[in-house]
XYZ file of C-alpha atoms in Angstrom:
361
model
C -20.229 -8.723 -14.979
C -17.764 -6.995 -11.897
C -14.203 -7.621 -10.983
C -14.006 -7.433 -7.306
C -11.129 -6.735 -5.293
C -10.260 -8.408 -2.319
C -8.340 -6.541 1.023
C -7.787 -5.921 3.496
C -8.017 -2.368 5.873
C -6.272 -3.339 8.335
C -3.278 -2.199 6.319
C -3.458 1.300 3.624
C -0.398 -0.087 1.824
C -2.680 -3.037 0.375
C -5.906 -1.211 0.216
C -5.143 2.677 -1.292
C -3.239 0.246 -4.389
C -6.555 -1.330 -4.750
C -8.880 1.315 -4.365
C -6.831 3.066 -7.216
C -7.526 -0.084 -9.368
C -10.454 -0.080 -8.832
C -10.674 4.051 -10.001
C -8.588 2.506 -12.855
C -10.644 -0.458 -14.287
C -14.689 1.761 -13.172
C -12.402 4.642 -16.281
C -12.117 1.846 -18.531
C -15.890 0.949 -18.453
C -15.383 -2.165 -15.422
C -18.080 -2.857 -13.838
C -15.477 -3.084 -10.178
C -16.456 -4.344 -6.415
C -14.275 -3.022 -3.111
C -15.171 -5.012 -0.394
C -12.519 -4.664 2.866
C -11.501 -7.899 4.465
C -11.895 -6.368 8.932
C -16.741 -5.129 7.842
C -16.696 -9.265 7.516
C -14.682 -9.144 11.210
C -16.739 -10.058 15.273
C -17.142 -5.931 16.591
C -15.022 -7.593 19.195
C -11.977 -8.330 16.589
C -12.420 -5.793 15.421
C -11.588 -3.699 18.642
C -8.007 -6.465 19.151
C -7.017 -4.862 15.738
C -7.494 -1.295 16.814
C -5.756 -1.846 20.114
C -3.060 -3.989 18.001
C -2.254 -0.674 16.518
C -1.976 1.498 18.272
C 0.072 -1.416 20.315
C 2.489 -2.105 16.842
C 2.846 2.052 16.701
C 4.501 2.640 19.930
C 7.409 -0.831 19.760
C 8.001 -1.740 15.981
C 9.853 -4.871 17.073
C 6.524 -6.298 18.324
C 4.746 -5.871 14.747
C 7.796 -6.873 13.481
C 7.894 -10.025 15.717
C 3.849 -10.330 15.304
C 4.247 -10.214 12.155
C 5.464 -14.749 12.841
C 2.281 -14.849 14.935
C -0.139 -14.077 12.121
C -2.610 -17.376 11.558
C -6.269 -18.023 9.775
C -8.569 -15.018 11.171
C -12.112 -17.465 9.976
C -12.825 -17.565 13.765
C -12.918 -13.729 14.544
C -16.062 -13.924 11.200
C -19.228 -12.737 11.864
C -20.720 -16.372 10.154
C -23.130 -13.924 8.728
C -22.112 -11.051 7.748
C -19.806 -14.195 6.058
C -22.847 -15.220 4.792
C -24.941 -13.042 3.271
C -21.873 -11.686 1.658
C -21.109 -14.710 -0.597
C -25.300 -15.158 -1.048
C -24.406 -11.223 -2.864
C -22.071 -13.229 -4.533
C -22.954 -16.005 -5.952
C -26.642 -13.583 -7.054
C -24.018 -11.391 -9.247
C -22.989 -14.666 -10.124
C -19.119 -13.318 -10.032
C -16.461 -14.910 -12.029
C -12.925 -12.825 -11.094
C -12.396 -11.763 -7.900
C -8.487 -10.220 -6.929
C -7.163 -11.140 -4.310
C -4.901 -8.363 -2.273
C -4.513 -9.959 1.940
C -4.113 -13.324 1.430
C -6.665 -13.805 4.649
C -9.402 -14.059 2.155
C -8.534 -16.855 0.807
C -11.074 -19.069 2.562
C -13.350 -16.462 2.448
C -12.783 -17.884 -1.921
C -12.799 -21.451 -0.982
C -16.381 -21.203 0.164
C -17.683 -18.837 -2.545
C -16.197 -22.093 -5.258
C -18.568 -24.123 -2.889
C -21.227 -22.820 -3.404
C -21.444 -21.476 -6.590
C -21.257 -23.708 -10.351
C -18.746 -22.311 -11.387
C -15.388 -21.819 -11.292
C -14.250 -18.268 -10.198
C -10.862 -16.439 -12.244
C -8.999 -15.080 -8.769
C -5.934 -13.180 -9.917
C -3.435 -12.924 -6.500
C -2.197 -9.303 -5.991
C 1.352 -9.629 -5.000
C 1.615 -6.251 -3.630
C 5.307 -6.920 -2.786
C 8.767 -8.952 -3.965
C 8.420 -12.155 -1.445
C 5.064 -12.889 -0.573
C 3.596 -11.437 2.514
C 2.827 -13.297 6.107
C -0.936 -13.536 4.784
C -0.476 -15.244 2.022
C 2.347 -17.151 3.273
C -0.320 -19.088 5.348
C -2.215 -20.506 2.767
C 0.596 -21.137 -0.406
C 0.002 -24.354 -1.270
C -4.093 -22.908 -1.438
C -3.022 -20.945 -3.599
C -0.757 -22.534 -6.509
C -3.590 -22.981 -8.547
C -3.834 -19.690 -8.952
C -2.588 -16.852 -11.300
C -0.106 -15.232 -10.057
C 0.272 -11.426 -10.173
C 3.807 -9.896 -9.164
C 4.465 -5.837 -9.379
C 7.779 -6.576 -8.281
C 10.629 -9.588 -9.454
C 12.806 -9.724 -7.260
C 14.704 -12.247 -9.326
C 15.479 -10.931 -12.270
C 15.273 -7.193 -10.551
C 12.293 -5.784 -13.029
C 8.716 -4.421 -12.134
C 6.536 -6.249 -14.648
C 3.589 -4.956 -14.089
C 1.964 -2.451 -12.323
C -1.199 -0.733 -10.714
C -0.018 3.312 -11.881
C -0.502 5.938 -9.893
C -2.083 9.278 -11.972
C -1.827 9.600 -15.692
C 0.095 13.241 -14.869
C 4.780 12.895 -15.481
C 6.813 12.541 -12.401
C 7.517 15.768 -11.471
C 10.572 17.886 -13.310
C 13.955 17.343 -11.004
C 14.570 21.062 -10.868
C 10.818 21.693 -9.467
C 11.282 19.482 -7.142
C 11.053 20.859 -3.410
C 14.216 19.983 -1.674
C 12.580 18.476 1.516
C 12.097 14.715 2.412
C 8.068 13.194 3.735
C 8.206 10.943 6.070
C 5.774 8.693 6.730
C 5.198 5.052 8.049
C 2.523 3.336 6.483
C -0.630 2.995 7.068
C -0.533 2.050 10.652
C 2.726 4.948 11.160
C 4.990 2.541 12.078
C 8.733 2.247 12.131
C 12.230 4.841 13.052
C 10.889 7.416 10.800
C 9.827 9.913 13.384
C 13.344 9.749 14.889
C 15.016 9.702 11.314
C 12.835 12.382 11.108
C 14.189 14.278 13.971
C 17.454 13.814 13.174
C 17.392 15.164 9.610
C 15.865 18.318 10.657
C 18.649 18.679 13.264
C 20.717 17.896 10.830
C 19.356 20.915 8.435
C 16.998 19.917 6.063
C 13.458 20.013 5.924
C 11.287 17.170 6.763
C 7.300 17.076 6.331
C 6.477 14.067 8.914
C 2.816 11.641 7.987
C 1.470 11.290 11.782
C -0.898 9.582 13.764
C -1.308 11.603 16.195
C -2.033 14.814 17.267
C 0.323 14.562 20.058
C 3.490 14.155 17.105
C 3.836 16.898 16.238
C 5.008 18.373 19.945
C 8.478 16.347 19.526
C 9.336 17.605 16.232
C 12.267 20.165 15.765
C 11.853 23.205 13.209
C 12.106 22.535 10.240
C 9.194 19.506 9.637
C 5.813 20.395 8.952
C 3.444 18.032 10.195
C 1.353 16.037 8.147
C -2.336 14.623 9.242
C -4.713 11.326 9.045
C -7.572 11.160 10.037
C -6.697 9.451 13.150
C -11.016 9.313 13.319
C -10.812 7.632 10.469
C -10.350 3.770 9.350
C -10.135 2.222 5.385
C -14.365 -0.362 6.617
C -15.855 2.450 6.587
C -16.627 3.277 3.535
C -14.277 2.638 -0.451
C -12.981 6.527 -0.031
C -8.912 7.673 0.449
C -7.652 7.956 3.128
C -8.881 11.935 4.530
C -5.361 13.427 4.978
C -4.173 17.539 5.000
C -1.852 18.756 7.113
C -1.719 20.277 10.405
C -1.961 23.934 11.245
C 0.053 26.125 13.638
C -3.146 26.119 15.218
C -3.794 22.593 15.947
C -6.097 22.439 12.898
C -5.933 20.509 10.268
C -8.226 20.446 6.676
C -8.711 17.140 5.350
C -8.571 16.740 2.279
C -9.851 12.735 0.104
C -8.474 12.510 -3.524
C -11.116 10.928 -5.845
C -8.120 9.383 -7.921
C -5.366 8.552 -5.778
C -4.153 9.070 -2.304
C -3.389 12.789 -1.316
C -0.027 11.670 0.578
C 0.768 10.687 -3.711
C 1.681 14.333 -4.987
C 3.310 15.574 -1.956
C 5.985 12.183 -2.715
C 5.583 13.959 -6.155
C 7.048 17.182 -5.074
C 10.350 16.257 -3.101
C 13.719 15.459 -3.907
C 12.965 11.590 -1.775
C 10.744 9.829 1.153
C 12.992 8.330 4.379
C 10.217 5.249 5.631
C 9.723 1.434 5.641
C 9.455 -0.163 2.035
C 5.650 -1.868 2.057
C 4.722 -2.122 -1.401
C 2.268 0.325 -1.550
C 5.215 2.567 -1.307
C 7.294 0.592 -3.680
C 4.626 1.585 -6.114
C 4.559 5.435 -4.881
C 7.796 6.119 -5.511
C 8.245 4.366 -9.128
C 5.085 5.977 -10.181
C 6.376 9.589 -8.447
C 9.743 7.975 -8.728
C 10.738 10.258 -5.813
C 13.719 7.910 -4.173
C 13.669 5.723 -0.766
C 15.732 6.354 2.239
C 15.600 3.463 3.424
C 15.186 2.374 7.300
C 14.640 -0.549 9.106
C 11.790 -3.319 7.484
C 8.407 -4.460 8.502
C 9.134 -8.163 8.321
C 11.176 -10.311 5.963
C 9.166 -9.133 2.265
C 9.876 -6.108 2.989
C 13.503 -6.144 3.173
C 13.049 -8.184 0.122
C 11.207 -4.877 -1.633
C 14.299 -2.533 0.229
C 17.610 -4.840 -0.655
C 15.745 -4.571 -4.450
C 15.011 -0.532 -4.779
C 19.153 -0.653 -3.521
C 19.712 -3.484 -5.963
C 18.523 -1.378 -8.696
C 19.332 2.266 -7.769
C 15.913 3.709 -6.418
C 16.957 3.080 -3.314
C 19.943 3.981 -0.641
C 20.418 3.367 3.663
C 19.766 6.065 5.751
C 23.239 5.311 6.456
C 24.899 5.612 3.351
C 22.815 8.707 2.937
C 23.871 9.984 5.211
C 27.563 8.950 4.665
C 27.925 11.506 1.191
C 26.508 14.412 3.294
C 22.815 14.323 2.434
C 24.144 14.292 -1.011
C 21.185 15.237 -3.613
C 22.973 14.663 -6.534
C 22.636 11.356 -5.605
C 18.798 11.287 -4.556
C 18.943 12.878 -8.422
C 20.758 9.962 -9.679
C 18.426 7.194 -8.154
C 15.295 9.345 -9.411
C 16.040 8.985 -13.346
C 16.936 5.718 -12.997
C 13.069 5.344 -11.886
C 12.062 7.139 -14.422
C 14.284 5.281 -17.136
C 12.181 2.162 -14.550
C 8.911 2.969 -15.252
C 9.018 2.203 -19.552
C 8.250 -0.968 -20.008
C 6.010 -1.774 -17.625
C 2.878 -3.529 -18.014
C -0.748 -1.804 -16.493
C -2.681 -4.594 -14.671
C -5.771 -2.819 -14.927
C -5.644 -2.777 -18.895
C -4.537 -6.473 -18.779
C -7.923 -7.046 -16.153
C -9.660 -4.978 -18.283
C -8.887 -6.943 -21.108
C -9.341 -10.654 -19.519
C -12.921 -8.617 -18.862
C -14.404 -7.636 -22.272
C -12.786 -11.663 -23.640
C -15.104 -13.127 -21.033
C -18.283 -10.623 -22.055
C -17.738 -12.045 -25.262
C -20.209 -14.503 -26.862
C -18.258 -18.071 -28.286
């Protein structure tokens, strides 16, 4: 029987780790299905989502404010699509699901009402605090197993979704460049901050989401882009990603085991970004520290505070005050190297539980 991973394509910081987990489970011989929440939305709701994505990219304060107005998305779903999904689950006798987005909770509850068996449900928290969608259903998910990638209270990374199998790139072999990004939606202040650092003489790789952004970048910046035509609910692959060449063309690539931007992170001295859960996972497994930018909501503030407290990140102001010290970043890198030791493998845990279920008696 398959493990079903319930993700959301609206935020790549949720979706990409789920895809990585799916690949690792398959490598362990476990059948996996990935379900993307937006495939259940009515067409008019998808149009609203696309419009919000553009509006939030241009107005970060609006995006942060919108988080406080998150509500149950069941009324926005196509009833026929939900019915078809539940029918497929019931026919396959699905008994193990992992929820990456709280919006899936009511759908899982409907499945529970239709099936004679009680599925095992993990709530997978990629952040050190519950996100807005999980907060909606906090009381209704107490009975499920909650798996935390990061424990803010204890200051640990108890379990994780490993990205790739290669060791981190040694510090001496890294390019003296930063990777600046705004997560899957390109949110936040990273474009302006990247431009400021480039004007100060630093070299920065910037992930853009609109070709028009490139002309505003000063010398010292290289531009990369996620294909703006691609949407996560179109397929189960990683985002098409590539460098914007001098003539404006982009040669997109798609990694098989993880997202291509992770390879950039592995070879850089720091990431300049806000602190979504997916970014923390990238930081941990690449051993690349974060120069911390303004967070997207309360959960990202908890993430940023944790990364700073543990010595894995530094605020932009602190790094500026240090004279943009590479020695400081190297110390954070070494802290991250040590942090990887002893972190449990979530894929191995899920696989072991799945095998136990299949063994008779």
